PDB file of C-alpha atoms in Angstrom:
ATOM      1  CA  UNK A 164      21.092   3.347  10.947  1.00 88.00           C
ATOM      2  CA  UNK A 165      17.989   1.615  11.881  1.00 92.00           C
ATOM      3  CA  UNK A 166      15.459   4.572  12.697  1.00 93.00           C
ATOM      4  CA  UNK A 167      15.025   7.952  11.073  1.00 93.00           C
ATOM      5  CA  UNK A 168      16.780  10.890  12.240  1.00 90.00           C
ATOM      6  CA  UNK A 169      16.023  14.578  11.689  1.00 91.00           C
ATOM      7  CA  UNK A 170      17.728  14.784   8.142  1.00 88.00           C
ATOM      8  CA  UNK A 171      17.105  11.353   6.779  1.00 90.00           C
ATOM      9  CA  UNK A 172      15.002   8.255   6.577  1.00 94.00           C
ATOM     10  CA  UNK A 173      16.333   4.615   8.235  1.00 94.00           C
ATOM     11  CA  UNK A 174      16.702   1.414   7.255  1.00 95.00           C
ATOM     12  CA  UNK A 175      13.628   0.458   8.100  1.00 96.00           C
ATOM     13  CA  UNK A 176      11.372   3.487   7.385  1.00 96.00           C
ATOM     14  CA  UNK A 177      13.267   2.855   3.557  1.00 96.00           C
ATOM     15  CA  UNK A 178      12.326  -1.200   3.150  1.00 97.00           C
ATOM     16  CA  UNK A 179       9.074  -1.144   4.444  1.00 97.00           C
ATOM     17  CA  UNK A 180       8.380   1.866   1.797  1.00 97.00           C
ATOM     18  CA  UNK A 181       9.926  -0.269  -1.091  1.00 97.00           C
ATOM     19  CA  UNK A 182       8.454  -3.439   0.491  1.00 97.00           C
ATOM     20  CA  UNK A 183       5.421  -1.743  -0.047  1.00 98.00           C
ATOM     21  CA  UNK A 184       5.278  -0.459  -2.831  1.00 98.00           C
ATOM     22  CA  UNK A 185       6.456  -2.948  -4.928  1.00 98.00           C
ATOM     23  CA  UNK A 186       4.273  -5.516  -3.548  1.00 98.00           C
ATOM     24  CA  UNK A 187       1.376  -2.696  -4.138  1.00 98.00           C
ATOM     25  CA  UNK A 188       2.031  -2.766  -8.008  1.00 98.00           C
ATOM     26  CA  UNK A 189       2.580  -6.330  -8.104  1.00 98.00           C
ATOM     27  CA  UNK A 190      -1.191  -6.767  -6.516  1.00 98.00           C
ATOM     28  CA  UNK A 191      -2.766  -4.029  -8.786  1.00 98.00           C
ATOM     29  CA  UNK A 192      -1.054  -5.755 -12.031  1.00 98.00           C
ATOM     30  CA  UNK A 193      -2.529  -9.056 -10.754  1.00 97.00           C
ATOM     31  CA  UNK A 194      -6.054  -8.089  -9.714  1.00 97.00           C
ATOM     32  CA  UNK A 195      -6.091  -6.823 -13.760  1.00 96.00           C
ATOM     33  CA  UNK A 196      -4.903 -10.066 -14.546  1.00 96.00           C
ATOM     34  CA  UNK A 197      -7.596 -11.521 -12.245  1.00 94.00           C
ATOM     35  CA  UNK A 198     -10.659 -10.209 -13.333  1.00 91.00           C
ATOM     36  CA  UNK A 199      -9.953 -11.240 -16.696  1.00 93.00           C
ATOM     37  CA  UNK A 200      -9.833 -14.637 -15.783  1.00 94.00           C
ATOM     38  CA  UNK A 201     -12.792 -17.290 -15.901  1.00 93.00           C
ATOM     39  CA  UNK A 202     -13.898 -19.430 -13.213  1.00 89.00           C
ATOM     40  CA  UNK A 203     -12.349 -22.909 -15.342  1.00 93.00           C
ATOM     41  CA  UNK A 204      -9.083 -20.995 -15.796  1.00 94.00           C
ATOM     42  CA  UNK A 205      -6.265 -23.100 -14.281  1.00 90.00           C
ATOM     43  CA  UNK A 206      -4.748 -20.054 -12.596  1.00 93.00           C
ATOM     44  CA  UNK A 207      -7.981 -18.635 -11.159  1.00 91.00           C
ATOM     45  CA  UNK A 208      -7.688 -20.038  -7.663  1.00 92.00           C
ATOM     46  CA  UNK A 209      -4.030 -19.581  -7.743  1.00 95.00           C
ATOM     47  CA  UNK A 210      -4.308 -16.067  -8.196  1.00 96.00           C
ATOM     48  CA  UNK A 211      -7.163 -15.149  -6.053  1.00 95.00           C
ATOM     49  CA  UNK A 212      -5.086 -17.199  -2.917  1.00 97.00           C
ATOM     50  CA  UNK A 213      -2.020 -15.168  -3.851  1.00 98.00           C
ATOM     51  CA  UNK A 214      -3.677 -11.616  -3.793  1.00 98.00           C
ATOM     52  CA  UNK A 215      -5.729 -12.684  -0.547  1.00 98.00           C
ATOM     53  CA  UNK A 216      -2.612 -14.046   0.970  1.00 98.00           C
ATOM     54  CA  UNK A 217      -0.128 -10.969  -0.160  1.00 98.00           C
ATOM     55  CA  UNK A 218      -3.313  -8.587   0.744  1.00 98.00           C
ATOM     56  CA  UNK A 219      -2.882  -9.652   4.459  1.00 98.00           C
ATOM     57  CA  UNK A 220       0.301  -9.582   4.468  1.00 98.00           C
ATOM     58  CA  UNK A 221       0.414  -5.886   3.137  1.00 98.00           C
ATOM     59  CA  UNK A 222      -2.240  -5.129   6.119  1.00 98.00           C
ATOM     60  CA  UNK A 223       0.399  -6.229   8.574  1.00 97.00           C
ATOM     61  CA  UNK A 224       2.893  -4.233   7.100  1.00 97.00           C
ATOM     62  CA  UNK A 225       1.022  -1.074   7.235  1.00 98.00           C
ATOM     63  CA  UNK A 226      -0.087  -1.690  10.515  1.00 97.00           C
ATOM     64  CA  UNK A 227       4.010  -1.640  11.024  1.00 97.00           C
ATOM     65  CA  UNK A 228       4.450   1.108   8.990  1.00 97.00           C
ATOM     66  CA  UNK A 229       1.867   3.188  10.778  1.00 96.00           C
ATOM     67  CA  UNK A 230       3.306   2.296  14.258  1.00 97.00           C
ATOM     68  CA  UNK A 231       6.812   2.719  12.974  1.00 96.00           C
ATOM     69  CA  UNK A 232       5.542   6.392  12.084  1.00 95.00           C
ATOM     70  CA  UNK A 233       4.759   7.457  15.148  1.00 96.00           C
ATOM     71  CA  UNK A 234       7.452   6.048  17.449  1.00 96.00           C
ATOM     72  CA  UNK A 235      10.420   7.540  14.559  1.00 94.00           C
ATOM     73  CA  UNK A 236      11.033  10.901  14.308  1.00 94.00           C
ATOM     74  CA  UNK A 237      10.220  12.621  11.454  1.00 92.00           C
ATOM     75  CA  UNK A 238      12.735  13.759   9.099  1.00 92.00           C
ATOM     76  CA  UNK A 239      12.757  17.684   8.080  1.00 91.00           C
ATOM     77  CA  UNK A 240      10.368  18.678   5.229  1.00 90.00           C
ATOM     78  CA  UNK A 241      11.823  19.457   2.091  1.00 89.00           C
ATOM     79  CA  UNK A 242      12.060  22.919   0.885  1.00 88.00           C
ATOM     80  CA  UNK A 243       8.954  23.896  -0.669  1.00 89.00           C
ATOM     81  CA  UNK A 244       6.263  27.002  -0.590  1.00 92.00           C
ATOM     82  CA  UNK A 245       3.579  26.558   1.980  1.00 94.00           C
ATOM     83  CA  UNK A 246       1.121  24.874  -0.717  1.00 95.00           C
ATOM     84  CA  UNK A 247       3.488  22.631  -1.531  1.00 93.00           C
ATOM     85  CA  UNK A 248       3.708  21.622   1.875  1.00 93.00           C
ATOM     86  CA  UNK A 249      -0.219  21.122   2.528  1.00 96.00           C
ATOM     87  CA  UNK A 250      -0.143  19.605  -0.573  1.00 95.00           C
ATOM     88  CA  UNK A 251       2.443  17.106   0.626  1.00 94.00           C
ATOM     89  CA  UNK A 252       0.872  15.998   4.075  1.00 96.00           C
ATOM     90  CA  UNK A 253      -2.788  15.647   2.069  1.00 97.00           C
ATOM     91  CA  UNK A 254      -0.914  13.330  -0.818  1.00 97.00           C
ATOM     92  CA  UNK A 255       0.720  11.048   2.160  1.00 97.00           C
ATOM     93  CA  UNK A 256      -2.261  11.310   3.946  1.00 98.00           C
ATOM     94  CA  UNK A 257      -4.306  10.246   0.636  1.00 98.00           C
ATOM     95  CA  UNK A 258      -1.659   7.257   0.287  1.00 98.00           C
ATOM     96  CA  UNK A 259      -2.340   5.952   3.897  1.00 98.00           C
ATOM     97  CA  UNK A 260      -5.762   6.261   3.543  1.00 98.00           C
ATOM     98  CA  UNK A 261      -6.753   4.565   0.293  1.00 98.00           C
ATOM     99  CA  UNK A 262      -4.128   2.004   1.419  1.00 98.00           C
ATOM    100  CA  UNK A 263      -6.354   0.986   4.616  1.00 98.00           C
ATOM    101  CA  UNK A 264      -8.804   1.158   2.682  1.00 98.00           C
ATOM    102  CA  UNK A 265      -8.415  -0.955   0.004  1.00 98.00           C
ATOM    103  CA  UNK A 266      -7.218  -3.446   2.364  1.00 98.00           C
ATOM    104  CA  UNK A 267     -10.398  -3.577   4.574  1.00 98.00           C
ATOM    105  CA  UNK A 268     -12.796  -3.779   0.907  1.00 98.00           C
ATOM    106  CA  UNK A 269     -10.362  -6.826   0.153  1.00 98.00           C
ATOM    107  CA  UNK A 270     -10.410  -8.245   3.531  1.00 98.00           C
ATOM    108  CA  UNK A 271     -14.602  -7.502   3.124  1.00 98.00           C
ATOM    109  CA  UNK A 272     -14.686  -9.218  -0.385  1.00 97.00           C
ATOM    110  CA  UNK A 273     -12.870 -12.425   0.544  1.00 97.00           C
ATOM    111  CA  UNK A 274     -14.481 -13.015   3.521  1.00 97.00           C
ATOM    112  CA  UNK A 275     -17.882 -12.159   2.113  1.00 97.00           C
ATOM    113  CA  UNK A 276     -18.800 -15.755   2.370  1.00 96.00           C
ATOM    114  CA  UNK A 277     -18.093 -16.368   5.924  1.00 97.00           C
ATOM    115  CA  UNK A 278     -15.126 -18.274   4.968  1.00 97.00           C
ATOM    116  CA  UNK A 279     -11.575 -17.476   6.357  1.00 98.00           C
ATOM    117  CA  UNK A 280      -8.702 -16.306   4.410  1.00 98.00           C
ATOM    118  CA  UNK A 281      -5.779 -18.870   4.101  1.00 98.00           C
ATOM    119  CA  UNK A 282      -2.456 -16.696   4.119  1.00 98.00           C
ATOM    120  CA  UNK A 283       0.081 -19.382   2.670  1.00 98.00           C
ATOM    121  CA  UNK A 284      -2.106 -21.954   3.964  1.00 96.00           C
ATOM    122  CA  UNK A 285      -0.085 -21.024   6.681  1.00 98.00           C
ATOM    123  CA  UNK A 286      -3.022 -19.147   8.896  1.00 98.00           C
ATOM    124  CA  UNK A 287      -6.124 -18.552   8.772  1.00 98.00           C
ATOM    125  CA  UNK A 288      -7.475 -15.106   9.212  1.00 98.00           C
ATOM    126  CA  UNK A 289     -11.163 -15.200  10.010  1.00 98.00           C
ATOM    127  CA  UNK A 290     -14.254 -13.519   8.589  1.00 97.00           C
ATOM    128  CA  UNK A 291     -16.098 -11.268  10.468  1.00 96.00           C
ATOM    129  CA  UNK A 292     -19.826 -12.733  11.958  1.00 94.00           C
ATOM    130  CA  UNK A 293     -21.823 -10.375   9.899  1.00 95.00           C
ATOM    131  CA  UNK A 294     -21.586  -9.637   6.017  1.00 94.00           C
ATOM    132  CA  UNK A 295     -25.068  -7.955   3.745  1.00 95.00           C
ATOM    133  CA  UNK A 296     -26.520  -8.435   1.027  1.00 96.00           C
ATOM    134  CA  UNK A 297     -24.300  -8.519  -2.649  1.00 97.00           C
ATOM    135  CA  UNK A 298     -21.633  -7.977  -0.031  1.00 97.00           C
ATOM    136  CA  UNK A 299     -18.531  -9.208  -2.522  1.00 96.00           C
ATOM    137  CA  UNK A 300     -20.290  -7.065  -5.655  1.00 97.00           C
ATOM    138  CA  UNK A 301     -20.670  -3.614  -3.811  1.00 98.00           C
ATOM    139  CA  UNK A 302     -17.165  -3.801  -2.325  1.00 98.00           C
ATOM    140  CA  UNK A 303     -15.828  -5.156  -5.279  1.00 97.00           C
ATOM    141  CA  UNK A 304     -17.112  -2.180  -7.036  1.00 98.00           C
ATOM    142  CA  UNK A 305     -15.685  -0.022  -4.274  1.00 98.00           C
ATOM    143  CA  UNK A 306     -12.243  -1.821  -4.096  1.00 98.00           C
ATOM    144  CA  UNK A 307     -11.478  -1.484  -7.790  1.00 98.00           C
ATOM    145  CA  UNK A 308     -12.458   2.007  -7.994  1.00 98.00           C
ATOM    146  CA  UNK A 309     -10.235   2.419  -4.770  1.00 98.00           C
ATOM    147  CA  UNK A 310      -6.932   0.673  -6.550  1.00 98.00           C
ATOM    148  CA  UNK A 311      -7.492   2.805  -9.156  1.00 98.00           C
ATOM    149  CA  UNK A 312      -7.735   6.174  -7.315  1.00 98.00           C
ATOM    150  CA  UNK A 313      -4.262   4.542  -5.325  1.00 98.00           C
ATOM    151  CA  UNK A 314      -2.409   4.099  -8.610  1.00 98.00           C
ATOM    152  CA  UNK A 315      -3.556   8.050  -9.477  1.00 98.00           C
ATOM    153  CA  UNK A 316      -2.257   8.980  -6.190  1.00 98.00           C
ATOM    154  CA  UNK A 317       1.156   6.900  -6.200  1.00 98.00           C
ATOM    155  CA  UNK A 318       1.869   8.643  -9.964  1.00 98.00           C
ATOM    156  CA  UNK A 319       1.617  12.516  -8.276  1.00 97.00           C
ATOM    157  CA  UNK A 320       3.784  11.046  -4.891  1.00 96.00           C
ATOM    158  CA  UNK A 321       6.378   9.914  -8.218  1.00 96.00           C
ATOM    159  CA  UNK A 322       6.030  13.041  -9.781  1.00 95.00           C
ATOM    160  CA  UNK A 323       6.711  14.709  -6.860  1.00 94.00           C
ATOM    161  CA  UNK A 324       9.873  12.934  -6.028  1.00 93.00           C
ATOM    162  CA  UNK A 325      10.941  13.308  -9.032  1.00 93.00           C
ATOM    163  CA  UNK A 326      10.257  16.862  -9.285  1.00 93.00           C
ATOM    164  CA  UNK A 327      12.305  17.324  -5.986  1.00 91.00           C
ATOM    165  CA  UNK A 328      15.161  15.242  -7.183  1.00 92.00           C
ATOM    166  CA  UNK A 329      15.516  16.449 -10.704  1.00 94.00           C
ATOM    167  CA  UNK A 330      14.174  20.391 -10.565  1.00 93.00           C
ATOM    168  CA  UNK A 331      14.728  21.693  -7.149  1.00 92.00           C
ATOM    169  CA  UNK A 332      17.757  19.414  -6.514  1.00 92.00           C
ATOM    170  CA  UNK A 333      16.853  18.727  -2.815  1.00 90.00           C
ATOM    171  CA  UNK A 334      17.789  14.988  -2.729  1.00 83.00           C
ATOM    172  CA  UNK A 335      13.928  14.145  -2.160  1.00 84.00           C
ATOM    173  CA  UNK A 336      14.281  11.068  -4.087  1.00 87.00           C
ATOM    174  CA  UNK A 337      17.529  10.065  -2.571  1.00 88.00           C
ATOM    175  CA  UNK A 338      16.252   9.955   0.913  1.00 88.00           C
ATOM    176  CA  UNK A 339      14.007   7.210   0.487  1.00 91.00           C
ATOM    177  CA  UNK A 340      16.703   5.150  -1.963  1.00 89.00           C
ATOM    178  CA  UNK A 341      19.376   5.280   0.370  1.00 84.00           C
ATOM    179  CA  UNK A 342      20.745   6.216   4.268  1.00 80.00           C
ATOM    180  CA  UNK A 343      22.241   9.277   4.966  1.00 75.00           C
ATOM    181  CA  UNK A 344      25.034   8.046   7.584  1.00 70.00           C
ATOM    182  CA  UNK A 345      26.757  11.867   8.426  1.00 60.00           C
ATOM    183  CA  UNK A 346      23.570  12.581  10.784  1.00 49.00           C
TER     184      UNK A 346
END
């Protein structure tokens, strides 16, 4: 099952998630690992190509994930109270938006130079015509305060998975680990 249906998630909808997420905590473990780095480090380039390249990459995909959204129906809500609810379409909201944005301060950062970003020295994704002033050090600022505020979110979305999966014993967890096939 390729597409979501009323009572469960698809394929797709399910490895973009992981996709995403995994490569999410990957880039947030290496952009620690980054800043502690010095310019003469061997693995300084390396690094900063990798998170530039993987940080396109992760634009595409939500760019998928966000058209995939709308042309997929949506599966039912889980049971909850009508806070719990609200509270659930602000946290995915929250998600998708410090996503995007985090992606546009890295996108702003790398090309702060005027320079192009290599993905995979594969292609080349250029920089906008314009940048300002201390460009790279105010979105820098922005974009690490951003990751953080992502990594706050993505540990209440867990909680709340794991609250559905383990207290009210609604398979909330399930749905995005596996397809329900009796649809």
């Amino acid at each position: 099952m390729l597409k979501n249906t009323e009572k469960s998630f698809g394929v797709v909808t399910i490895l973009i998630h992981w996709v995403m997420a995994i490569s999410i905590f990957f880039m947030f473990g290496l952009g620690l690992y980054m800043v502690e780095l010095t310019y003469y480090d061997p693995w300084y380039r390396g690094s900063l190509d990798l998170h530039k390249s993987i940080g396109m990459l992760l634009i595409a995909f939500l760019v998928i994930r966000l058209i995939w959204r709308q042309i997929n129906v949506k599966p039912n809500d889980l049971p909850g109270s009508k806070l719990e609810q609200t509270a659930a379409r602000i946290g995915h909201f929250v998600l998708y938006a410090l996503m995007l944005l985090i992606m546009v301060s890295g996108y702003l950062i790398s090309t702060a130079d005027g320079r192009p970003i290599a993905v995979f020295e594969l292609v080349n994704v250029p920089a906008l015509p314009w940048s300002f002033d201390n460009q790279e050090d105010i979105v820098g600022e922005i974009h690490f305060w951003l990751a953080w505020a992502l990594m706050v979110s993505v540990a209440g979305h867990i909680g709340a998975a794991l609250k559905h999966q383990f207290i009210n014993k609604d398979g909330g967890l399930v749905r995005m680990l596996k397809v329900n096939k009796e649809n």
